[in-house]
XYZ file of C-alpha atoms in Angstrom:
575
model
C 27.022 -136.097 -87.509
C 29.793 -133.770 -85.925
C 32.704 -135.338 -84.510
C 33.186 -135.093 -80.443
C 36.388 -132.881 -79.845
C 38.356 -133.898 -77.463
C 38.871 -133.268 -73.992
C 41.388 -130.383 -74.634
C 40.240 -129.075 -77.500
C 36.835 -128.805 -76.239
C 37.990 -126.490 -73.110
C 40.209 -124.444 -75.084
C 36.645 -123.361 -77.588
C 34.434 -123.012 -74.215
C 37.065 -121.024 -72.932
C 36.844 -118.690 -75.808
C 33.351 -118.529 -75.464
C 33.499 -117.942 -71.826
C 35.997 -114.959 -72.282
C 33.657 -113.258 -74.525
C 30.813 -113.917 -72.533
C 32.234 -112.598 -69.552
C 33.883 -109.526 -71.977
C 30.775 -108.669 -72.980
C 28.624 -108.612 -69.403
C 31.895 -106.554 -68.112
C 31.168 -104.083 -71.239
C 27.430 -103.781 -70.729
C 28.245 -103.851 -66.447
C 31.136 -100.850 -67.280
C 28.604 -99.088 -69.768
C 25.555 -99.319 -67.052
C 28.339 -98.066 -64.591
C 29.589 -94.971 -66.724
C 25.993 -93.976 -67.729
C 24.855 -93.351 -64.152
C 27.150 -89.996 -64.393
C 26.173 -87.631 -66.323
C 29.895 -86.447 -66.946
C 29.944 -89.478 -69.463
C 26.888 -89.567 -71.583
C 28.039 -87.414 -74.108
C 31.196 -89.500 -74.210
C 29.102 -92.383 -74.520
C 27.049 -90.976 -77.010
C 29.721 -89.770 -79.113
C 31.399 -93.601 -79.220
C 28.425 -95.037 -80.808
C 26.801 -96.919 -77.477
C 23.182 -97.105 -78.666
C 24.327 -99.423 -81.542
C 26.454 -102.077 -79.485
C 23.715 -102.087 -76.532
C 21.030 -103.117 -79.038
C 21.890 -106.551 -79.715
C 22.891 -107.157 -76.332
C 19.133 -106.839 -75.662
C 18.906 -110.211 -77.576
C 21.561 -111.678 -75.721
C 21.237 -115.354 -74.844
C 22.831 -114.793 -70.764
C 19.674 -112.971 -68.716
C 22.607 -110.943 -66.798
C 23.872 -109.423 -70.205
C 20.182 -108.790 -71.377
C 19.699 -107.332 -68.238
C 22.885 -104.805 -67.645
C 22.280 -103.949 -71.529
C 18.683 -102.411 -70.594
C 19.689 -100.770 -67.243
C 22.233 -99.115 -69.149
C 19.600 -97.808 -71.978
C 17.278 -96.756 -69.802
C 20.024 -94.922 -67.710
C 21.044 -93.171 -71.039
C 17.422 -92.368 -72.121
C 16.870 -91.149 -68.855
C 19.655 -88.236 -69.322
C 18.045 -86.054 -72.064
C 15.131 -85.629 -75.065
C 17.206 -86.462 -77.634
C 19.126 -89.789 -75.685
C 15.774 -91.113 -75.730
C 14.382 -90.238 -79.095
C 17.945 -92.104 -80.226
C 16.310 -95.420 -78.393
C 12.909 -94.870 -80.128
C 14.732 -94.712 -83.339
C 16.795 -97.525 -83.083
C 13.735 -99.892 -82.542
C 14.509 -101.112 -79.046
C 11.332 -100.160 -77.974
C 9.702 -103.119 -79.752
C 12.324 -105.507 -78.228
C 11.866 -104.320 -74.670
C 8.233 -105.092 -74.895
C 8.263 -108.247 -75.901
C 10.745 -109.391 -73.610
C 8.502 -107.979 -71.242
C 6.177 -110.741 -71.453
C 8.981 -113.540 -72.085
C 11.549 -112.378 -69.472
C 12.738 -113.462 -65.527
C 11.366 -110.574 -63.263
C 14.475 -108.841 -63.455
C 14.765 -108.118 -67.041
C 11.160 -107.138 -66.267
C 12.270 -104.521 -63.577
C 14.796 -102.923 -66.061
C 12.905 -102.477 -69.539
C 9.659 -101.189 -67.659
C 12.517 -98.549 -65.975
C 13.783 -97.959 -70.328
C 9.997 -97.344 -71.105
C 10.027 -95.024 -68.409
C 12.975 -92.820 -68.941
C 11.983 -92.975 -72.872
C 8.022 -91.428 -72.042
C 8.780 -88.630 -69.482
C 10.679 -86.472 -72.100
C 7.410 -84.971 -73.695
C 3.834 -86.544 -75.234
C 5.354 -87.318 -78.483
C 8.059 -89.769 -77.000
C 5.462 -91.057 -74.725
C 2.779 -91.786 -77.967
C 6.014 -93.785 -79.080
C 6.134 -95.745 -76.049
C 2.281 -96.436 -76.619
C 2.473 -97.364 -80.346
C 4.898 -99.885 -79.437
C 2.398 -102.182 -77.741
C 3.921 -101.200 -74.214
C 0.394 -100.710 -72.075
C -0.666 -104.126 -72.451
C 2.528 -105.312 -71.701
C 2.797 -102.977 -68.292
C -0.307 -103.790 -67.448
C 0.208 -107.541 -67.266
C 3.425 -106.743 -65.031
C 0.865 -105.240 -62.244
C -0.216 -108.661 -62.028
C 3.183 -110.790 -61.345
C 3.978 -111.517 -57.624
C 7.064 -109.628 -57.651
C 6.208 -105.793 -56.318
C 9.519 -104.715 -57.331
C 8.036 -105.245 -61.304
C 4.692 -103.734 -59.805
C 6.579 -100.201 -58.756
C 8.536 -100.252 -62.123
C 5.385 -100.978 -64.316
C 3.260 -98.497 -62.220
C 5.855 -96.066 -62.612
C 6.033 -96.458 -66.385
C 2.281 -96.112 -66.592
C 2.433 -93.193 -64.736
C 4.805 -91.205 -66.606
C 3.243 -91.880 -69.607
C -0.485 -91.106 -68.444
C 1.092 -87.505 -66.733
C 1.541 -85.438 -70.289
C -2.078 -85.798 -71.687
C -5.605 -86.888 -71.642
C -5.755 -88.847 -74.504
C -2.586 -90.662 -72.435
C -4.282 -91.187 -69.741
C -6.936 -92.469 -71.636
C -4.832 -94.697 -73.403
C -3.580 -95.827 -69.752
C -7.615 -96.411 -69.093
C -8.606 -98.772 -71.642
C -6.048 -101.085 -71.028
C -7.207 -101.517 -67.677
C -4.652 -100.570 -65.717
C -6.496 -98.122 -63.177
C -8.536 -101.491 -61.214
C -4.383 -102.863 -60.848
C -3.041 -99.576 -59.651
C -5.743 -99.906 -57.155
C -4.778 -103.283 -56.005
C -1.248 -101.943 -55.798
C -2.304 -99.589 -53.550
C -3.228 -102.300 -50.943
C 0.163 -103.572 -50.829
C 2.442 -103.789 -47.807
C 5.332 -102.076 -49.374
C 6.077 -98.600 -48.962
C 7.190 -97.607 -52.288
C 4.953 -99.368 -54.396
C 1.880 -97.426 -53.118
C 3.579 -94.474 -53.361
C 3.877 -95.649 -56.931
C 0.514 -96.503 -57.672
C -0.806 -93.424 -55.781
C 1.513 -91.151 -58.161
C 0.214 -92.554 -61.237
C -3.666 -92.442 -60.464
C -2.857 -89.126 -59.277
C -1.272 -88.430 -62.891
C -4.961 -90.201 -64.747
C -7.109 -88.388 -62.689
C -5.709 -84.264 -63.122
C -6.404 -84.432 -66.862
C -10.294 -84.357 -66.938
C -13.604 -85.049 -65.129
C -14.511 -88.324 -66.891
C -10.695 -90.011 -66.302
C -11.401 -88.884 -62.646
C -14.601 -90.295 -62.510
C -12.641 -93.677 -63.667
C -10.433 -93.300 -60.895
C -13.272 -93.214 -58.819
C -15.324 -95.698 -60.339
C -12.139 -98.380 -59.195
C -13.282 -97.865 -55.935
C -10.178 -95.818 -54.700
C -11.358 -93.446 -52.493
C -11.796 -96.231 -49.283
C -8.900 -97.242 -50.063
C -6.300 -94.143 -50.539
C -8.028 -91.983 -47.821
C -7.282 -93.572 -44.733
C -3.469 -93.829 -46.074
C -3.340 -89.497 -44.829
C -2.896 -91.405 -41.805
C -0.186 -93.132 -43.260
C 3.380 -92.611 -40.696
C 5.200 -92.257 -44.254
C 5.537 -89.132 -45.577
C 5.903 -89.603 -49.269
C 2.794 -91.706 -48.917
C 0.728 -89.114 -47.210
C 1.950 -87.077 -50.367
C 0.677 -88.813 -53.089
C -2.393 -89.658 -51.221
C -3.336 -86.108 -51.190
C -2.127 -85.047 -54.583
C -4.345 -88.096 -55.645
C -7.052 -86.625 -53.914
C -6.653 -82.975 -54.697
C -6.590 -83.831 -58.728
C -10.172 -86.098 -58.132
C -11.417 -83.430 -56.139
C -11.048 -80.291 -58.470
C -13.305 -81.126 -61.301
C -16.369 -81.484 -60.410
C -18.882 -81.004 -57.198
C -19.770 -84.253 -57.278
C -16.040 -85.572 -57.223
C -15.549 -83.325 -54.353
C -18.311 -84.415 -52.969
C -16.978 -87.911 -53.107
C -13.962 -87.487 -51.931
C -15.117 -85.804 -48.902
C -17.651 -88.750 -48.267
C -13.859 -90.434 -47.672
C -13.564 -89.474 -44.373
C -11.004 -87.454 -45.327
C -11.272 -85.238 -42.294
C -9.890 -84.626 -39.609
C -7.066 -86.549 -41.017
C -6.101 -83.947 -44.302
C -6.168 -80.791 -41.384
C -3.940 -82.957 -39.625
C -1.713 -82.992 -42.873
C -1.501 -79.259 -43.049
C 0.795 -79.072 -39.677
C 2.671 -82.059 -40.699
C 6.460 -81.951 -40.605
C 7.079 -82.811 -44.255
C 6.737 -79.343 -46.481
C 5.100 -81.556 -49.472
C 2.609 -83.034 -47.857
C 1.310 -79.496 -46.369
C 1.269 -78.105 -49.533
C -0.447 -81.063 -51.149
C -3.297 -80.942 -47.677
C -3.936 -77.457 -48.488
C -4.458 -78.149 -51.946
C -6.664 -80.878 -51.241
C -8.609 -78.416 -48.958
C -8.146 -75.627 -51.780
C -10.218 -77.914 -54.135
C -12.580 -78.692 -52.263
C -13.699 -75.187 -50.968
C -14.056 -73.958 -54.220
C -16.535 -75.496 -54.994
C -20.068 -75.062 -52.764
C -21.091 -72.984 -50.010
C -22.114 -76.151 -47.958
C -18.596 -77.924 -48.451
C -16.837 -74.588 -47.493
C -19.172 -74.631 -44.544
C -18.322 -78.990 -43.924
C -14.691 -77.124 -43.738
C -15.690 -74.711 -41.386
C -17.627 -77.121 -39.215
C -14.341 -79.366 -39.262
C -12.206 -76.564 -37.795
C -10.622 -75.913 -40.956
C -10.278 -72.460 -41.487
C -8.158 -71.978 -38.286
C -5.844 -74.787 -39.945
C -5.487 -72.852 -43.044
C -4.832 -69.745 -41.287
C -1.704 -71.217 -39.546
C -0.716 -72.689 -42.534
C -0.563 -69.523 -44.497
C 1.200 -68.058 -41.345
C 3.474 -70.937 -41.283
C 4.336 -71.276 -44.486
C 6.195 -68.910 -47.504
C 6.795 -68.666 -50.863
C 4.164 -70.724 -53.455
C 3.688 -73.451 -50.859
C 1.521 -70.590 -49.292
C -0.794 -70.101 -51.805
C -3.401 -72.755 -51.966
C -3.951 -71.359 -48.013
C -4.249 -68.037 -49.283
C -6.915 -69.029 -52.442
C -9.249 -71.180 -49.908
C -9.546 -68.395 -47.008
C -10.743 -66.268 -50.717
C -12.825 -69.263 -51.567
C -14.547 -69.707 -48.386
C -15.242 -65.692 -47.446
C -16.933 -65.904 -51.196
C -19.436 -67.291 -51.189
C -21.287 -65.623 -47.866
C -21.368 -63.170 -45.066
C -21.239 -65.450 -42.618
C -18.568 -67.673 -44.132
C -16.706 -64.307 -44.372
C -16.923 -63.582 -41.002
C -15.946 -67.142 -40.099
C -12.258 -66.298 -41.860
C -12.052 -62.891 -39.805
C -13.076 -64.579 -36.710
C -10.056 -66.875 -37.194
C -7.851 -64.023 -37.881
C -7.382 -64.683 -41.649
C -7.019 -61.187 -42.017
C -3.523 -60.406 -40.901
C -1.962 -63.156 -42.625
C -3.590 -62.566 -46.019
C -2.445 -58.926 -45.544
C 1.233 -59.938 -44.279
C 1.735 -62.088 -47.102
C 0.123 -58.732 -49.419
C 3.407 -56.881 -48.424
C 6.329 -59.522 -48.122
C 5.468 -62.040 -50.551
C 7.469 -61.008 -54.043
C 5.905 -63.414 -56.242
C 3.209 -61.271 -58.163
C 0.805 -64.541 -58.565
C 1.086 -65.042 -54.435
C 0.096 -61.241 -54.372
C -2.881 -61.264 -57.037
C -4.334 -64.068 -55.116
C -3.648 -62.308 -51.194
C -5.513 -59.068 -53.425
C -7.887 -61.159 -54.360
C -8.926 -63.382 -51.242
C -8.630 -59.788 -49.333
C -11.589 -58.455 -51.906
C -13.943 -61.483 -51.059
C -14.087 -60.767 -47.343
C -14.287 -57.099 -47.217
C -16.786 -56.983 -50.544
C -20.121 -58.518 -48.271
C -20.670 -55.340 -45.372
C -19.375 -52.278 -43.800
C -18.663 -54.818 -41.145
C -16.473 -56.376 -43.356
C -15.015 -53.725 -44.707
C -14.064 -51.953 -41.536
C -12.290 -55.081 -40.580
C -9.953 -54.767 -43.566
C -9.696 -51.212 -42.891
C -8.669 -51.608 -39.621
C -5.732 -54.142 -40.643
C -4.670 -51.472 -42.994
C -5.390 -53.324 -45.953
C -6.840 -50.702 -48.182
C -3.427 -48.598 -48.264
C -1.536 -51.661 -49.035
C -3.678 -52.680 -51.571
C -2.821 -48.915 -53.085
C 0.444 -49.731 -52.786
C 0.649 -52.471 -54.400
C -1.424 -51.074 -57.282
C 0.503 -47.593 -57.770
C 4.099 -49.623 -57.123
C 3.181 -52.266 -59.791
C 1.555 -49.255 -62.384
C 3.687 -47.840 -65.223
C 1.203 -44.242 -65.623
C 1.408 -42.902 -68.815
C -0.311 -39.954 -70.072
C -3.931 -41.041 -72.225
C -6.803 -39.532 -73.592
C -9.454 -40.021 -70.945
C -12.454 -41.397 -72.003
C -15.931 -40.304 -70.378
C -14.779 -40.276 -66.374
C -13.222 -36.547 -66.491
C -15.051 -35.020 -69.533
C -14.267 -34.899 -73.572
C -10.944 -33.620 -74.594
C -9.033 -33.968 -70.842
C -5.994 -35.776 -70.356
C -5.567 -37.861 -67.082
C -2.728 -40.105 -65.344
C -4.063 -43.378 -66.221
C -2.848 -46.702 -65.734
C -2.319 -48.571 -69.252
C -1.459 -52.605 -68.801
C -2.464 -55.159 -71.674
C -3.311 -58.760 -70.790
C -0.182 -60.047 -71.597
C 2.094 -57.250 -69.832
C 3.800 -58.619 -66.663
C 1.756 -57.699 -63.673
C -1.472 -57.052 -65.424
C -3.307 -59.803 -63.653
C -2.011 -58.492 -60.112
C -2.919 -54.728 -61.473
C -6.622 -56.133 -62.316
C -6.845 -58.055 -59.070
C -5.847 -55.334 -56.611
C -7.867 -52.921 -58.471
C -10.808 -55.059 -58.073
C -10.816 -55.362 -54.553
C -9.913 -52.134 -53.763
C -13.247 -51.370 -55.822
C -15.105 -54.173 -53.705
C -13.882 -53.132 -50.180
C -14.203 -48.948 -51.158
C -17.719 -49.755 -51.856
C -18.316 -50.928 -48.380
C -16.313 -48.900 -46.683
C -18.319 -46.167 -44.327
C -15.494 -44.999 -41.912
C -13.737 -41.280 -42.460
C -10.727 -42.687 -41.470
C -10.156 -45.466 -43.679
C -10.859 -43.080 -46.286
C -8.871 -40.511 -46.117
C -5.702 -41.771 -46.577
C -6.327 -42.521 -50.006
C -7.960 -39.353 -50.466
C -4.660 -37.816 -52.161
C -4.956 -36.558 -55.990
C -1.315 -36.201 -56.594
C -0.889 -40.432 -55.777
C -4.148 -42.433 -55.949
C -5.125 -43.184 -59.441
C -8.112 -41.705 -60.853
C -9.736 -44.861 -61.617
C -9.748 -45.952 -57.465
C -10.261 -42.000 -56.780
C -13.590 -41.660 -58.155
C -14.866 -44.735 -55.582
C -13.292 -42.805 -52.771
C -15.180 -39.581 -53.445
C -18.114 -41.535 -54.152
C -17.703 -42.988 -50.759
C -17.351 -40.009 -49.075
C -20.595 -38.643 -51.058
C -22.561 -41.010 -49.043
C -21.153 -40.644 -45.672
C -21.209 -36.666 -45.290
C -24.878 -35.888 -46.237
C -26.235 -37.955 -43.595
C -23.650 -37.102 -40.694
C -23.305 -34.246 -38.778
C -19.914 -35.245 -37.159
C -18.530 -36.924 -39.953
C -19.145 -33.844 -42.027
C -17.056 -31.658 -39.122
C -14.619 -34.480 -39.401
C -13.873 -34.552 -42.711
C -13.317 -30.415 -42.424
C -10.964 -30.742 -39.996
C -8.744 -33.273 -41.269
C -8.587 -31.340 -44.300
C -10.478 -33.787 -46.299
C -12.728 -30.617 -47.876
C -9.505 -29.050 -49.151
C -8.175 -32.142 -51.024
C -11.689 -32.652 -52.492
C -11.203 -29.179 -54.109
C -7.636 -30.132 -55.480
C -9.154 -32.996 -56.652
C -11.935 -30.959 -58.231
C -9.465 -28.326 -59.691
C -6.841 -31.446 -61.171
C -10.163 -33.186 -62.807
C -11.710 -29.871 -64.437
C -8.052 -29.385 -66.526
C -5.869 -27.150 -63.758
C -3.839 -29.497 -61.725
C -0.203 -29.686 -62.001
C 0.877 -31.473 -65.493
C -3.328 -31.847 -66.434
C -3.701 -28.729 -68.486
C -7.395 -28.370 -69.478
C -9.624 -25.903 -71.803
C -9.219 -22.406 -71.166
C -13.259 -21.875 -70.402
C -12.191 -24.729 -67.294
C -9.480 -22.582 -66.209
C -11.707 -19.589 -66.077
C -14.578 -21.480 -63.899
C -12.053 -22.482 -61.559
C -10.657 -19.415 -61.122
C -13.800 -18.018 -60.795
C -13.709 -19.369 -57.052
C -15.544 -21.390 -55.107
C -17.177 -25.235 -57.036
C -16.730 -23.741 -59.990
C -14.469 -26.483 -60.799
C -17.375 -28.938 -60.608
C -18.742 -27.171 -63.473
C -15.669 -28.864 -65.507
C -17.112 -32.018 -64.575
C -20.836 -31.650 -65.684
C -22.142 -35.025 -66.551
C -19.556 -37.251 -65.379
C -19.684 -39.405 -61.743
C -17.049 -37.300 -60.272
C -18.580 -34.311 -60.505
C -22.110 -35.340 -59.090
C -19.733 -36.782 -55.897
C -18.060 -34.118 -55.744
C -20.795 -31.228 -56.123
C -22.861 -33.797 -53.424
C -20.638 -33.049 -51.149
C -19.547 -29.503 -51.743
C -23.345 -28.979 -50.645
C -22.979 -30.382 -47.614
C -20.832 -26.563 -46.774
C -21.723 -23.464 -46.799
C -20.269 -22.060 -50.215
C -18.158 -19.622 -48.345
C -16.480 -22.676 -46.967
C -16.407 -24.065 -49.880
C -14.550 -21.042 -51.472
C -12.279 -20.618 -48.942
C -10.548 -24.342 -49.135
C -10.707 -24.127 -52.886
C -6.603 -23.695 -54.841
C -5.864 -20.065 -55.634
C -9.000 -18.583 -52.808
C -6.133 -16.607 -50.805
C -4.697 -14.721 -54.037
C -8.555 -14.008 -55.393
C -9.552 -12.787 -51.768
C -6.333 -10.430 -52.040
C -7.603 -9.024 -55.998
C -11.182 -7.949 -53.790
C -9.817 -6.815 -50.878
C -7.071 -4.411 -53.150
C -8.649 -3.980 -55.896
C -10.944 -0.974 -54.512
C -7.461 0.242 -52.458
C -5.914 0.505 -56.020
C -8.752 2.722 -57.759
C -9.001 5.338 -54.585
C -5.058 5.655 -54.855
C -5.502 6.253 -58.931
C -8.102 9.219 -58.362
């Protein structure tokens, strides 16, 4: 049996003890201190901190075990490899079972280590899983404290964000009914939380969004977009927006919510997030049907996307910008529904200024659904300008280069074509404004829209042919429109058009026998075209004239009317 020391001797060893307890909660207080600035992790790093913080996780004082995890999960926080050092020290183990074992404050700071250590990447995040760490968050959902709520539903959230089998993961240990639960709380920040992280479990896939839905969350989150706090109102609607994308049945639920008027609401609100994430929401939900494109129509929603996309710039405006495309889609009437709130304008606004190329492709694109139903349609667009903008964009973004044509101007010809591959910067804005222009041309029954794209030397050939083909339906039919097109010279740059596709425009050299039947006078260009769409547009119209008028606008008529008229002058003078 050990002898009692005495009296002094027993405060001088407790004092030694003391010192080095306190030493040791003023390292790990210091460490914790220095590792909230970045300027000292690597100086941190390089002195060998992972290895003294470690066993200070197994500290006997609560404060120590405490400061020693802040100031891991601090460090982990910093970078990929920071973290991977914790994963490979075998803390992670440690943390969760002290998770279990722990006062709520210890709690608080390893869920916040598991945290920093899964948002790196999946692989990191698998770690955190392997170690046994869902159960162990899970359970904290249930403790009274909310502050070891937020952390363990932020923890759970970050690692259900990378991947579905996460998420999953996340699933099956029954965290999604909790997260719920957490959602009903009076404190700000933990729904926010627990909004986030079903937000992050639903995006993945239809069935984890179905288990989002299945907790009964949609009563429950949807009447928080009339939340007064703003971060709220955010992850409300991201949560909604990534339940609402999947499927039409999702949507469909959501919508049952009651999520309008509320989410239009949302779109004018103050806070730049939670527009974006409200016209998102909307975005998703449009897509889908035409009868939940027409529930937004009926709930005054197009004219609250239109002001959005007028408000807003940049990416923020582009969900606006894909749900007026969405909408005008799917019918005529829903079409006319986005010009008779002035979608038009906007879409075409944000065409020209926008410098993004993806906020462009879609404005091409949503532009192309409303003008691709009617003339009516179409005239609208042509009225706002859009189809020369739309060349514009098409000719500014095109690098030409010189190719063998294949079928549209005849064997063996050479035209200006437009080459892009799939994975060539701009290709998908190329393909999107060329489609619409296609859609809209197609529809298009107005002179004057058409004209100004009626220009060999600078339209493309491939948007060319579907303005001649326009015009080869208008002029057969109409007297005036066939004066018209005469007057405004339209005639004339159908012949240059003619002469550049049968091989004699500038920098197209074709056959010699092509050269000939151009020269020849009059459609003989046409002839260069036999068999090919161009030339049956092109020879349709050319009938609608006399051939002397034909002739006389034709390249190269003045100097062959000058061989006739002095041809016979020259002979007489020779005899």
């Amino acid at each position: 049996m050990a002898t009692p020391l005495p009296a002094p001797s027993a405060r001088a060893v407790l004092s030694v003890f003391e010192k080095y307890q306190k030493d040791r909660l003023l390292f790990v207080q210091t460490v914790a201190d220095l590792a909230s600035r970045e300027t000292n992790i690597e100086a941190l790093q390089a002195a060998g901190v992972m290895s003294l913080l470690r066993p200070l996780l197994l500290d006997t004082i609560p404060a120590i075990q405490q400061a020693a995890a802040l100031a891991l999960g601090r460090l982990a926080n910093y970078n990929e490899e920071l973290a991977e050092a914790v994963v490979d020290s075998d803390i992670l183990p440690q943390l969760v079972y002290s998770l279990s074992e722990q006062n709520r404050f210890y709690k608080k700071a390893a869920a916040f280590v598991l945290r920093a250590v899964a948002k790196h990447s999946p692989e990191l995040a698998q770690s955190v899983t392997d170690s046994g760490a869902l159960n162990a968050l899970v359970s904290c959902l249930e403790e009274f404290d909310p502050g070891v709520k937020e952390a363990a539903a932020w923890a759970l959230g970050y690692i259900a964000r990378h991947n579905g089998d996460l998420a999953q993961a996340v699933v099956d240990a029954g965290a999604v009914p909790l997260l719920v639960l957490c959602v009903q709380e009076p404190e700000l920040s933990l729904r926010r939380i627990a909004s986030s992280a079903l937000s992050d479990i639903a995006k993945h896939s239809p069935e984890l969004a179905q288990a989002v839905v299945d907790a009964n969350t949609i009563p429950f989150i949807s009447p928080l977009l009339a939340n007064p706090d703003a971060k709220l109102r955010r992850q409300v609607c991201s949560a909604l927006s990534q339940i609402a994308k999947h499927t039409v049945d999702l949507a469909e639920t959501v919508v049952d919510g009651e999520i309008f008027p509320n989410v239009l609401n949302c779109l004018k609100d103050l806070d730049g997030y939670v527009k974006k994430n409200a016209a998102t929401l909307v975005c998703e939900i449009a897509k889908h049907t035409p009868e939940l494109a027409q529930l937004i129509v009926n709930s005054g929603g197009i004219a609250a996307v239109v002001d959005y996309v007028n408000d807003t710039r940049g990416n923020a405006r582009l969900p606006g910008i894909m749900t007026l495309g969405y909408i005008a889609a799917f019918s005529e009437t829903l079409a006319l529904s986005v010009i008779v709130a002035k979608g038009v304008p906007p879409l075409a606004q944000a065409l020209v200024t926008e410098n993004e190329e993806h906020i462009k492709a879609a404005c091409a694109w949503s532009l192309g659904q409303i003008g691709r139903h009617s003339p009516d349609h179409a005239k609208t667009l042509a009225d706002h300008a859009v189809l020369p903008k739309l060349l514009k964009v098409l000719t500014s973004s095109t690098h030409t280069t010189t190719t063998e044509a294949s079928g549209g101007a005849g064997a063996g010809q050479q035209q200006q074509q437009p080459t892009t591959t799939a994975d060539e910067p701009g290709a998908d804005l190329k393909t999107k404004t060329k489609r619409a222009l296609k859609c809209i041309l197609e529809k298009t029954l107005t002179l004057d829209a058409l004209e100004p794209l009626l220009q060999p030397a600078t339209t493309p050939p491939n948007i060319l042919k579907y303005v001649v083909a326009q015009f080869a339906k208008i002029l057969p039919h109409d007297v005036g429109a066939r004066r018209q097109f005469v007057m405004s010279g339209g005639l004339q740059r159908i012949q240059e058009v003619a002469n550049a596709y049968a091989g004699t425009g500038a920098g197209v050299p074709g056959t010699l026998a092509q050269q000939q039947q151009v020269q020849q006078g009059g459609a003989g260009g046409v002839s260069g075209l036999t068999g090919t769409k161009m030339g049956e547009y092109i020879r349709t119209i050319n009938e609608c004239y006399p051939e002397e008028i034909v002739r006389y606008y034709s390249p190269g008529y003045s100097a062959t009317l000058l061989d006739k008229v002095w041809f016979p002058v020259f002979v007489l003078l020779q005899l």
